[in-house]
XYZ file of C-alpha atoms in Angstrom:
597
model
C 69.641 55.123 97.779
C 71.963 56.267 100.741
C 75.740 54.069 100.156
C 77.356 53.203 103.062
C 80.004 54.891 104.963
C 82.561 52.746 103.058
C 81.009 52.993 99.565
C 80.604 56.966 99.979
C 84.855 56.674 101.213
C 85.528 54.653 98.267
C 84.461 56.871 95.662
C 85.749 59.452 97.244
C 88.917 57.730 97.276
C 88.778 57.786 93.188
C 88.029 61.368 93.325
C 91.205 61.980 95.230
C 93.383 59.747 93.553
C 92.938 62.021 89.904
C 93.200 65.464 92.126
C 96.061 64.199 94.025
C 97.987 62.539 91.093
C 99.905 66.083 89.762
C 102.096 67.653 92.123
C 103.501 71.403 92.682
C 107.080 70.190 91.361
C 105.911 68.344 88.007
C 106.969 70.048 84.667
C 103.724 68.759 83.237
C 101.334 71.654 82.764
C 98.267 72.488 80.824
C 99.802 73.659 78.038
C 101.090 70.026 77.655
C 97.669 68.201 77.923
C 96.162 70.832 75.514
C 99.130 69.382 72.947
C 98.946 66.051 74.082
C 95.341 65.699 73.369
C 95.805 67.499 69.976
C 97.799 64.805 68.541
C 95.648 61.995 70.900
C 92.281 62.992 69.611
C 93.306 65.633 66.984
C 90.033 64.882 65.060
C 87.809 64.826 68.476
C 85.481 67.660 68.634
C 86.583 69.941 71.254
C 84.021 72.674 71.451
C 80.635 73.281 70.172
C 79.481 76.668 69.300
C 76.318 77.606 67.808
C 76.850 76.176 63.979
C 80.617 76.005 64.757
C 82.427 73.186 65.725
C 86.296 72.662 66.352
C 88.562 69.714 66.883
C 91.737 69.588 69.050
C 93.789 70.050 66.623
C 91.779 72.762 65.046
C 91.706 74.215 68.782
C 95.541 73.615 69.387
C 96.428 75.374 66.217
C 94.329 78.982 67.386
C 95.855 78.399 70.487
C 99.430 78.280 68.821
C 98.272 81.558 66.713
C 97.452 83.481 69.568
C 100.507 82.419 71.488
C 102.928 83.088 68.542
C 100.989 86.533 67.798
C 100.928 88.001 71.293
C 104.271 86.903 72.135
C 105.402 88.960 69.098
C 103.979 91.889 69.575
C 104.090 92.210 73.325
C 107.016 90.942 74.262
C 105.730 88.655 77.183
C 108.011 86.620 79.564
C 107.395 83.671 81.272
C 105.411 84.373 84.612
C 103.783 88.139 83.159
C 100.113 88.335 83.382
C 97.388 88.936 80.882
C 93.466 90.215 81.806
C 91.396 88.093 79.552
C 87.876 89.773 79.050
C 85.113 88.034 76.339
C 81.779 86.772 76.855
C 81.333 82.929 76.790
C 82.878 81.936 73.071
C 85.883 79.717 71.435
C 87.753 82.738 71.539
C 87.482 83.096 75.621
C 89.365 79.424 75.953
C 91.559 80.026 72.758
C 92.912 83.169 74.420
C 94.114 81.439 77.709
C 95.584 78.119 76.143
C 97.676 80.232 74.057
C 98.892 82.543 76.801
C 99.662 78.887 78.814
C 102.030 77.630 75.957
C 103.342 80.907 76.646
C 104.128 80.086 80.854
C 101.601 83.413 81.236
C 98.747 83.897 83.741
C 95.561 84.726 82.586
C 93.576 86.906 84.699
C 89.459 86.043 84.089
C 87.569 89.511 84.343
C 84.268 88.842 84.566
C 81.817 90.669 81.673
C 79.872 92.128 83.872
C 82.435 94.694 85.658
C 82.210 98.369 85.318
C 84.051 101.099 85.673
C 86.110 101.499 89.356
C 85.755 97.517 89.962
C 87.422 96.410 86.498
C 89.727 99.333 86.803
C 90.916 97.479 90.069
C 90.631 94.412 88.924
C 92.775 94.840 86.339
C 95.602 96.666 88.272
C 95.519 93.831 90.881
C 97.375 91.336 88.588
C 99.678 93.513 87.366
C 98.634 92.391 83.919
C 101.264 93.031 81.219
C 98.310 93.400 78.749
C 94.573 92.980 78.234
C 92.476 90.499 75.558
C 89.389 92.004 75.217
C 86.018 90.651 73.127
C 84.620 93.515 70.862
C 81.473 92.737 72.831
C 82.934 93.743 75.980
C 84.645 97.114 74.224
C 82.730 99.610 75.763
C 83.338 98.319 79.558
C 87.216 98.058 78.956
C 87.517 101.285 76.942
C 86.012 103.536 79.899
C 88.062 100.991 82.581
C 91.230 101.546 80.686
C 90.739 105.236 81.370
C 93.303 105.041 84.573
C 95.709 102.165 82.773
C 96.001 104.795 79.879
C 99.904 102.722 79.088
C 98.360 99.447 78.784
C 98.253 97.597 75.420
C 95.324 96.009 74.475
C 94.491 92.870 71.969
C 90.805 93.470 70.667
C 89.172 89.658 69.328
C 86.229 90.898 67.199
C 82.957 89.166 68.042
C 81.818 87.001 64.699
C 78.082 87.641 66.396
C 78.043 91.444 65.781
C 77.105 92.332 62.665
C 79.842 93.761 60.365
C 79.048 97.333 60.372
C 79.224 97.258 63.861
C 83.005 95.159 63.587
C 85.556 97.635 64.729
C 88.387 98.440 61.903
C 91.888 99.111 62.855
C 91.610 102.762 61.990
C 88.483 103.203 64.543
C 90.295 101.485 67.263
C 91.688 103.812 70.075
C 95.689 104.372 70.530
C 97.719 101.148 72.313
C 94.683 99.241 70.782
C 95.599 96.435 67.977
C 93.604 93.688 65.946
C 94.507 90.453 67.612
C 92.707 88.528 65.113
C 95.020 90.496 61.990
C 98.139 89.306 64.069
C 96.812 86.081 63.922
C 95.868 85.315 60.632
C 99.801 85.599 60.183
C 101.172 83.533 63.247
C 102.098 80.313 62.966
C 99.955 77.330 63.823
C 102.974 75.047 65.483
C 103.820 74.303 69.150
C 105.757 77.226 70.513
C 109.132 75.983 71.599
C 108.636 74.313 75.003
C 112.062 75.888 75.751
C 109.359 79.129 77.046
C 108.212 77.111 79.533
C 111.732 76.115 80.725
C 110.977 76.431 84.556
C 107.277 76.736 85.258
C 105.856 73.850 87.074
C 102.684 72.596 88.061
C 102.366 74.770 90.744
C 102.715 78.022 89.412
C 99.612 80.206 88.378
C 96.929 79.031 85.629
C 94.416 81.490 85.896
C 93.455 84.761 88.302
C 89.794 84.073 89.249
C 87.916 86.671 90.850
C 86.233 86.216 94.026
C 84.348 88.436 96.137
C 84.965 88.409 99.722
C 82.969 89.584 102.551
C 84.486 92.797 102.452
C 85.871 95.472 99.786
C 86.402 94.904 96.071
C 87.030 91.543 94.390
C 90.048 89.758 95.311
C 92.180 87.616 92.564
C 92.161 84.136 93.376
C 95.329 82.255 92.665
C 94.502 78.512 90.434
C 97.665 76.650 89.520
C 98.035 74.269 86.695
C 98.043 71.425 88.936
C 94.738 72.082 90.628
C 93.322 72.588 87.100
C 95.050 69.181 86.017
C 94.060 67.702 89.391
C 90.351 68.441 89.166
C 89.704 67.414 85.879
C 90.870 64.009 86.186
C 89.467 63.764 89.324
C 85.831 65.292 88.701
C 85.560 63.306 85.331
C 86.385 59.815 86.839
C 83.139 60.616 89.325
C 81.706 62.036 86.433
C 81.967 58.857 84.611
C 82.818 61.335 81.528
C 84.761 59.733 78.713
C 85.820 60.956 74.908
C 81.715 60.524 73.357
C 80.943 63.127 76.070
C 79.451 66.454 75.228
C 79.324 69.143 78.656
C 77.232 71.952 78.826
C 78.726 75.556 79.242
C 76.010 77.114 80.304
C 77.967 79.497 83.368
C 80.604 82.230 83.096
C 83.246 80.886 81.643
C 85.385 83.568 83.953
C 84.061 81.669 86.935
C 85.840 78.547 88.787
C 82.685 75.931 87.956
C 82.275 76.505 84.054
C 86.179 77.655 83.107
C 87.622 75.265 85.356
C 85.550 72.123 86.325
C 84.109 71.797 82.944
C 87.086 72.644 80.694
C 89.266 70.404 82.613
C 87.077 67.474 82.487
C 86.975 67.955 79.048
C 91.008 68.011 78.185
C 91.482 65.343 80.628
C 88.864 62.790 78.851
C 88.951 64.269 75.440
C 85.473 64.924 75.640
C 83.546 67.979 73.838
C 82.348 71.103 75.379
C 79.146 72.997 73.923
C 79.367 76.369 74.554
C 76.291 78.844 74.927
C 76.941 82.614 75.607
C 74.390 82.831 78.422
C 71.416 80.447 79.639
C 68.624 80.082 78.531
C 65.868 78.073 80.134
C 63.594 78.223 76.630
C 66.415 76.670 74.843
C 67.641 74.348 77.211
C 66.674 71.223 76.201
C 66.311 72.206 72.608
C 70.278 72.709 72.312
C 70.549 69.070 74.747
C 69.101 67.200 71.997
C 70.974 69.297 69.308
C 74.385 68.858 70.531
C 73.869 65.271 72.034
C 75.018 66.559 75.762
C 75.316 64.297 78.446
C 76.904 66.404 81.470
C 76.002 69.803 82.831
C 77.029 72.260 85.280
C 74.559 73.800 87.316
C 73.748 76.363 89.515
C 70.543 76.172 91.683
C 68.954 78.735 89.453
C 69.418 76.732 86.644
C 67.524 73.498 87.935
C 64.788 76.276 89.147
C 64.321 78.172 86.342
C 63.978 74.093 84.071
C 61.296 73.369 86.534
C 59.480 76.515 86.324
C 58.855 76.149 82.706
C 55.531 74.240 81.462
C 55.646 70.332 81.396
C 56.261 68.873 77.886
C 56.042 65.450 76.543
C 59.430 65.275 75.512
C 61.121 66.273 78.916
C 62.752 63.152 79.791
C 63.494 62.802 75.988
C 67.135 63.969 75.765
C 70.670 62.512 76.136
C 71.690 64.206 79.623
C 72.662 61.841 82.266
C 75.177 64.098 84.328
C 74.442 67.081 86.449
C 77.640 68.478 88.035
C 77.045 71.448 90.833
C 76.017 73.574 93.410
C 72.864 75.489 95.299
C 69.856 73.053 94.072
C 67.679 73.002 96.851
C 65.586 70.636 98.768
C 62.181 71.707 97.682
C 62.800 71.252 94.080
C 65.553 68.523 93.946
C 63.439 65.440 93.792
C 61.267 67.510 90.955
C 63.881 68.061 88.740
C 65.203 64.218 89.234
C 62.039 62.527 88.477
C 60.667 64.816 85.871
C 63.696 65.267 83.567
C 65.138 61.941 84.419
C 68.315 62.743 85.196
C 70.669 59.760 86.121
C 73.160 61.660 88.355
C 72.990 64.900 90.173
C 76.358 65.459 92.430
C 75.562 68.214 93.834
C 78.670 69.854 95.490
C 80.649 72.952 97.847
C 83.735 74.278 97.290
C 85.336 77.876 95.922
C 88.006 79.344 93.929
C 90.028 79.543 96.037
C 89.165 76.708 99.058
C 91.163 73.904 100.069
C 88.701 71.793 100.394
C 85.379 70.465 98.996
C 82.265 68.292 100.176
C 80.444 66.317 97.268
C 77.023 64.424 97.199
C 77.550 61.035 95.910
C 74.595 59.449 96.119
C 71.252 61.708 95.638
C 70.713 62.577 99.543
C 68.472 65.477 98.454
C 69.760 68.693 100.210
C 72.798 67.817 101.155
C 76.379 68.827 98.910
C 78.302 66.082 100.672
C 78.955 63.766 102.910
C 82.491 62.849 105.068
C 82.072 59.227 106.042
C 85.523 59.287 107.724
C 86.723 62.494 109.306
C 90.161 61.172 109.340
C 90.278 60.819 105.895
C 89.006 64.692 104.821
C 90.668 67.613 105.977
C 87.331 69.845 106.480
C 85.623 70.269 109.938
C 83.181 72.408 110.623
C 83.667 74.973 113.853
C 81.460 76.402 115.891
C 80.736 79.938 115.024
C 78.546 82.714 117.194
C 77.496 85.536 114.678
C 76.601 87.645 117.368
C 80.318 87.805 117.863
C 81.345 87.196 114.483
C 84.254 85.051 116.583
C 84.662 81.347 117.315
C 84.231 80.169 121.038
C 86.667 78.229 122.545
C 87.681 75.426 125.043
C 89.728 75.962 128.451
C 92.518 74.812 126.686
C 92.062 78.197 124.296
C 91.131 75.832 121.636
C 88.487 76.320 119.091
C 85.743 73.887 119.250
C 83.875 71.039 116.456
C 80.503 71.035 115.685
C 78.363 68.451 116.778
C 75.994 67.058 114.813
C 72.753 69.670 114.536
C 75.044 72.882 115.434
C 75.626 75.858 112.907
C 79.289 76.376 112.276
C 81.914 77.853 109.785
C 83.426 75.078 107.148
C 87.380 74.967 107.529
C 90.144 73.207 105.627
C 93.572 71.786 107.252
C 96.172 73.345 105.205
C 98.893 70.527 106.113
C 102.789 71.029 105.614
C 102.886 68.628 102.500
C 105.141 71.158 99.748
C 105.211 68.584 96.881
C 101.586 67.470 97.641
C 97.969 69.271 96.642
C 96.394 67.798 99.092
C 94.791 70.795 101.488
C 97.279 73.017 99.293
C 95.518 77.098 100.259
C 96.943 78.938 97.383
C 95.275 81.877 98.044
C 95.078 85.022 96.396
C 97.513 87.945 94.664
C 97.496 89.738 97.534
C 99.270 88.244 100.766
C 97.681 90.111 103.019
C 94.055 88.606 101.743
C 95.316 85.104 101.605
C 96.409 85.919 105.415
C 92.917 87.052 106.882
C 91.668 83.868 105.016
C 93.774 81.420 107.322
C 93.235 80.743 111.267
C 96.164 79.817 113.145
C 96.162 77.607 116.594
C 92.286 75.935 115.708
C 92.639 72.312 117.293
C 96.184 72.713 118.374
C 99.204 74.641 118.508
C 100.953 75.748 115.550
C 98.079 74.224 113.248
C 96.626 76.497 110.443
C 93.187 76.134 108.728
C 91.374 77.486 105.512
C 88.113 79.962 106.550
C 85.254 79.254 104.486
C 82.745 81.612 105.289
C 80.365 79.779 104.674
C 77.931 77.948 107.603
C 76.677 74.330 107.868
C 74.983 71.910 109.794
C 75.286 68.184 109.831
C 73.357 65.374 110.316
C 74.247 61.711 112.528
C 75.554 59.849 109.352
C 77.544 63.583 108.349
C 75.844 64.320 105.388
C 76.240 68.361 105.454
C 74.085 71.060 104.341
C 75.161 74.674 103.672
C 73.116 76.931 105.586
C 74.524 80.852 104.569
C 77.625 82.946 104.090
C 79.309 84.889 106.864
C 79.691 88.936 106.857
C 78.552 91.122 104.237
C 78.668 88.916 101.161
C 75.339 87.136 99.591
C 74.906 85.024 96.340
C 72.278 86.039 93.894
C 72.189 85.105 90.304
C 75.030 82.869 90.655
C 77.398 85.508 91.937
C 79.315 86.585 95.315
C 77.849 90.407 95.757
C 79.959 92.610 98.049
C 77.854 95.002 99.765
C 80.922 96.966 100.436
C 81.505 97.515 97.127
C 77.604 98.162 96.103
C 77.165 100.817 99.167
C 80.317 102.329 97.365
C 78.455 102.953 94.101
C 75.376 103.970 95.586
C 76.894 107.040 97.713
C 77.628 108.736 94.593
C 74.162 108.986 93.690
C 73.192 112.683 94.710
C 71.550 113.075 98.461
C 72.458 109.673 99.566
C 73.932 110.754 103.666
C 74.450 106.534 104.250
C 74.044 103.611 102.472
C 73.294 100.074 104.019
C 73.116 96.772 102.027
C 72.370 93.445 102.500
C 70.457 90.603 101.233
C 66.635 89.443 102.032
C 65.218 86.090 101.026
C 62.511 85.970 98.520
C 60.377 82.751 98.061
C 60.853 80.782 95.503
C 64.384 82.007 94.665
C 68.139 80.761 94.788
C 70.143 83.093 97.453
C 69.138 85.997 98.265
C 68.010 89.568 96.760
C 70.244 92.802 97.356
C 68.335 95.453 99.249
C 69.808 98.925 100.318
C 68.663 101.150 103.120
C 69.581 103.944 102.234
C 69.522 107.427 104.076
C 69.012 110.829 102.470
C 69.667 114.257 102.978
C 65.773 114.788 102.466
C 63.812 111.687 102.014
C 60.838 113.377 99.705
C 63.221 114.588 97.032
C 63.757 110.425 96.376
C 64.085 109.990 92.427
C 63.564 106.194 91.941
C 64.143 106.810 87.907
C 67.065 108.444 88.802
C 68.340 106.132 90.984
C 67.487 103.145 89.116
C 69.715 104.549 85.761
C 72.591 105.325 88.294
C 72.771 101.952 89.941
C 72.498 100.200 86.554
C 75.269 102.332 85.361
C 77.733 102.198 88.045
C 77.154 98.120 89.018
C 76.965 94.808 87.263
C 72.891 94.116 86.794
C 73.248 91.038 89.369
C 74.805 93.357 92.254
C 72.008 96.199 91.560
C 69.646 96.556 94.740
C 66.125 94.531 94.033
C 64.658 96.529 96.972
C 65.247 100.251 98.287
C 64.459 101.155 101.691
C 64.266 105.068 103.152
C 65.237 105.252 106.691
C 65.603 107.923 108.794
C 67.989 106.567 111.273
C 71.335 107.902 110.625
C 73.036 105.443 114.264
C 72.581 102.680 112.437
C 76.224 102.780 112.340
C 76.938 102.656 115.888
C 75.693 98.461 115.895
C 76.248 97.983 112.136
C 75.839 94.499 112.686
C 72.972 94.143 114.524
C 70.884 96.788 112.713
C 72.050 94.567 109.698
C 70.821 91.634 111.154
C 67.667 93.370 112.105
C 66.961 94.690 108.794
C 67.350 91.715 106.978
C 64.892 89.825 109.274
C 62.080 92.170 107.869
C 63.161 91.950 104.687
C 60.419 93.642 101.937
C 57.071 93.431 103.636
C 55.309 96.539 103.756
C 53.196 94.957 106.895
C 56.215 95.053 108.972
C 58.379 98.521 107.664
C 56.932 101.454 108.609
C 59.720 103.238 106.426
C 58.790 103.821 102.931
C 59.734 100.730 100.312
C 60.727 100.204 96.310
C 60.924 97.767 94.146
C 63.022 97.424 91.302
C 61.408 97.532 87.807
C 62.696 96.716 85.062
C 59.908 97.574 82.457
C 59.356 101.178 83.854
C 63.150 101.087 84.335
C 62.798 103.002 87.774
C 62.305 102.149 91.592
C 58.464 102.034 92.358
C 56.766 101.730 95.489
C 55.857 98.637 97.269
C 51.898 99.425 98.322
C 50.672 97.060 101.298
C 49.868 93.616 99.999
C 52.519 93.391 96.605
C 55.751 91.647 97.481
């Protein structure tokens, strides 16, 4: 049932009053909770791993190995940077708490990166040194190619089995057993004297984010948002120490390593950990582990409801979904079938100053601001045509009305020992400057850009409607098509490459499709293509659809023709040029024949 304006502002106000209780100056840091909770609930089970469980203390101690152990042997400072790369495990949040007690930044790459991408990734931190998971070996091995000098801590993955375990004397120069150094390290606190000097505000993590042009950018997350959103999230949450969260999302992303790791540390809670979703064994590991919060992802919900009815669906312990991109036409389904008590289904980013939440169930809608006065988002008109925002005849930009389609913005207000609208932005200045519009609503005033469009309704419940530019969600993740039309020219005969996404029914976000423009459009090799895209791209950001065209001006209205293209989408009825479809099985692009879709 919708609460009133006052009831939505109220809960809000608890929200606010965790996220707004650390500040940028406060010597309090994660490192500290992680040690406070160790002694607080050191026999509390942390995290939940297949058969493996470990306690705080048990947690604090690995943490203190791998702090003690790195330190050692790589000589890191206070403030140095270290690329963290391992698939969803213990090790993934052991790795970072320990560089913390250390006062270094962990940089999350995500598993999926290849070649160029990680390459960059990794050279924009400026990491000192690179963790790496021996299941992610390969990718960091051929990435490490152009970062030759940089030494590298390999965690060996307990899953693989042990003839495949790598030995010291098969691992490549610069490359050392962090696990050997650890056995060896000691288990206490590292002398808080390393920390003499870091504060709230300085850098937690490096997240990447894809923006709407070029290759990932690093996101900047202090300790105190990570403090901040924990305390606040898990007092909406209602989570407490008996609660067990779901991991079911990239741990290198902002919604699984942040919001559910920090609600955990900041209730003492427990966190069971699963290397990668799956919808078969959902509910199975629910009942197993006794979980009672989740973050979601549209898919997620989708891919639940999709499966066959059982009789023991509502017959499980969760009570909590936290997240984003469930839609309308399968909210109420997922509600009422699995029983679910809560489903706040929210908007924010990495890097964003700001954030809309659904209290109370309004299907479709990630949030609500009761009181505009109170928030410090507005949404602004936008005209895509343009890709600009109109203005006033003062020269102002101008608010949304209820109905209109406009860009999501957050005040960044001149508050430096407050978080509140804090934009911390990203490693590079010159990204964190394109991401800020100066002058909105007055003179001198300065505002977060989204890019991302809403509408709202009369009571200002909003609903996110689609990303600006180039970059479209699928699978969960930001694709750049920048950065895919990059790979894809270096697949022989390819003149031009254009890529976007096209909706397909039934789906979360939308499907990558490239229209792509050869030197001679018979000699097309769709096995050939498919086994280069797969090899130079992460499997989310690979093309679903190919299209031949034999315009080569689409250049001279790239926007436009974009725009165009994506309104006819996939449907042999309406492209005359010849179409593919990605298959997996035959592990080639085949063609789309009149009628299949």
């Amino acid at each position: 049932m919708p609460l009133s304006r006052e009831q939505t502002q109220a809960r809000l106000d608890l929200l606010a009053s965790g996220t707004l209780s650390h500040t940028p100056s406060q010597t309090y840091t994660v490192a500290d909770r992680i040690e406070e909770q160790a002694t607080a609930q050191a026999e509390q089970t942390f995290l939940l791993f297949g058969d493996t469980t470990i306690t705080y203390a048990e947690f604090n101690a690995l943490a203190n190995r791998v702090a003690h152990a790195i330190k050692d042997s790589a000589g890191l400072e206070a403030g140095d940077v270290v690329a963290v790369m391992i698939e969803n495990r213990p090790e993934f949040i052991v790795a970072w708490a320990g560089l913390a007690k250390l006062a270094v930044t962990a940089a999350l790459l995500n598993t999926n990166t290849r070649g160029a991408a990680l390459s960059h990734a990794i050279t924009e931190t400026g990491a000192r040194a690179l963790i790496v998971g021996a299941e992610c070996m390969d990718a960091a091995d051929d990435a490490l190619k152009e970062n030759a000098s940089l030494p590298v801590y390999l965690l060996n993955d307990p899953a693989q089995p042990s003839d495949e375990t790598p030995t010291a004397a098969a691992l490549p120069p610069g490359w050392t057993e962090l696990g050997r150094l650890m056995e060896q390290a000691s288990t206490q606190n590292p002398d808080p004297q390393l920390r003499r000097g870091l504060k709230a505000g300085d850098d937690l993590f490096h997240v990447f984010t894809s923006g709407t042009t070029g290759l990932p950018k690093a996101a900047r997350l202090s300790h105190m948002r990570f403090l901040g959103v924990g305390d606040g999230m898990s007092a909406i949450a209602g989570y407490g120490p008996s609660d067990v969260i779901a991991c079911i999302l990239p741990l290198y992303h902002g919604a699984a390593g942040m919001v559910v790791v920090s609600c955990a540390l900041s209730q003492g809670a427990a966190i069971m950990i699963r290397r990668r979703f799956s919808a078969s064994r959902f509910w199975d590991d629910v009942r197993r582990y006794r979980v009672t919060g989740c973050q979601y992802i549209g898919e997620v919900c989708r891919y639940l409801v999709n499966r066959p009815p059982a009789a023991d669906d509502r017959d499980h312990s969760l009570r909590v979904m936290m997240g984003a991109g469930l839609r309308p036409d399968i909210w109420e389904e997922f509600r009422v079938r699995f029983g679910i008590e809560h489903i706040f289904e929210g908007w924010s980013s990495t890097e964003a100053n700001t954030s809309l939440i659904n209290l109370d169930n309004t299907p479709g809608s990630c949030g609500r601001i009761p009181f505009k006065e109170r928030h410090n988002g507005r949404l602004l008109r936008y005209d895509a045509e343009t890709d600009s925002h109109p203005t006033n005849d003062q020269g102002f930009m101008i608010e949304c009305e209820a109905g209109e389609i406009g860009e999501f913005i957050g005040m960044i207000p001149d508050l430096p020992d407050s978080g509140a609208g804090r934009f911390e932005g990203y490693t590079s200045q010159e990204a964190t400057e394109r991401k800020i519009l100066h002058n909105v609503f007055a003179k001198g005033d300065a505002w977060y850009r989204s890019g991302d469009l809403f509408h709202h309704d009369e009571e200002d419940y909003f609903y996110f409607v689609d990303r600006i530019g180039d970059t479209f969600r699928w699978k969960s993740e930001n694709v750049s098509t920048q950065e895919v039309a990059e790979a894809l020219l270096g697949f022989d005969g390819i003149e031009f490459a254009n890529v976007y996404g096209v909706e397909v029914p039934d789906t979360e976000g939308r499907a990558g499709m490239a229209a792509l423009v050869l030197k001679d459009s018979a000699s097309f090799d769709g096995r050939a293509f498919y086994d280069h895209a797969l090899a130079s791209l992460p499997d989310y950001a690979v093309p679903v659809f190919v299209r031949l065209s034999a315009q080569t001006d689409m250049t001279s209205t790239f926007k436009l023709k974009k725009v165009d293209l994506q309104r006819e989408g996939y449907d042999p009825a309406r492209v005359k040029d010849p179409l593919f479809v990605r298959d997996d099985e035959a592990r080639a692009y085949l063609p789309i024949k009149s009628g299949k879709q």
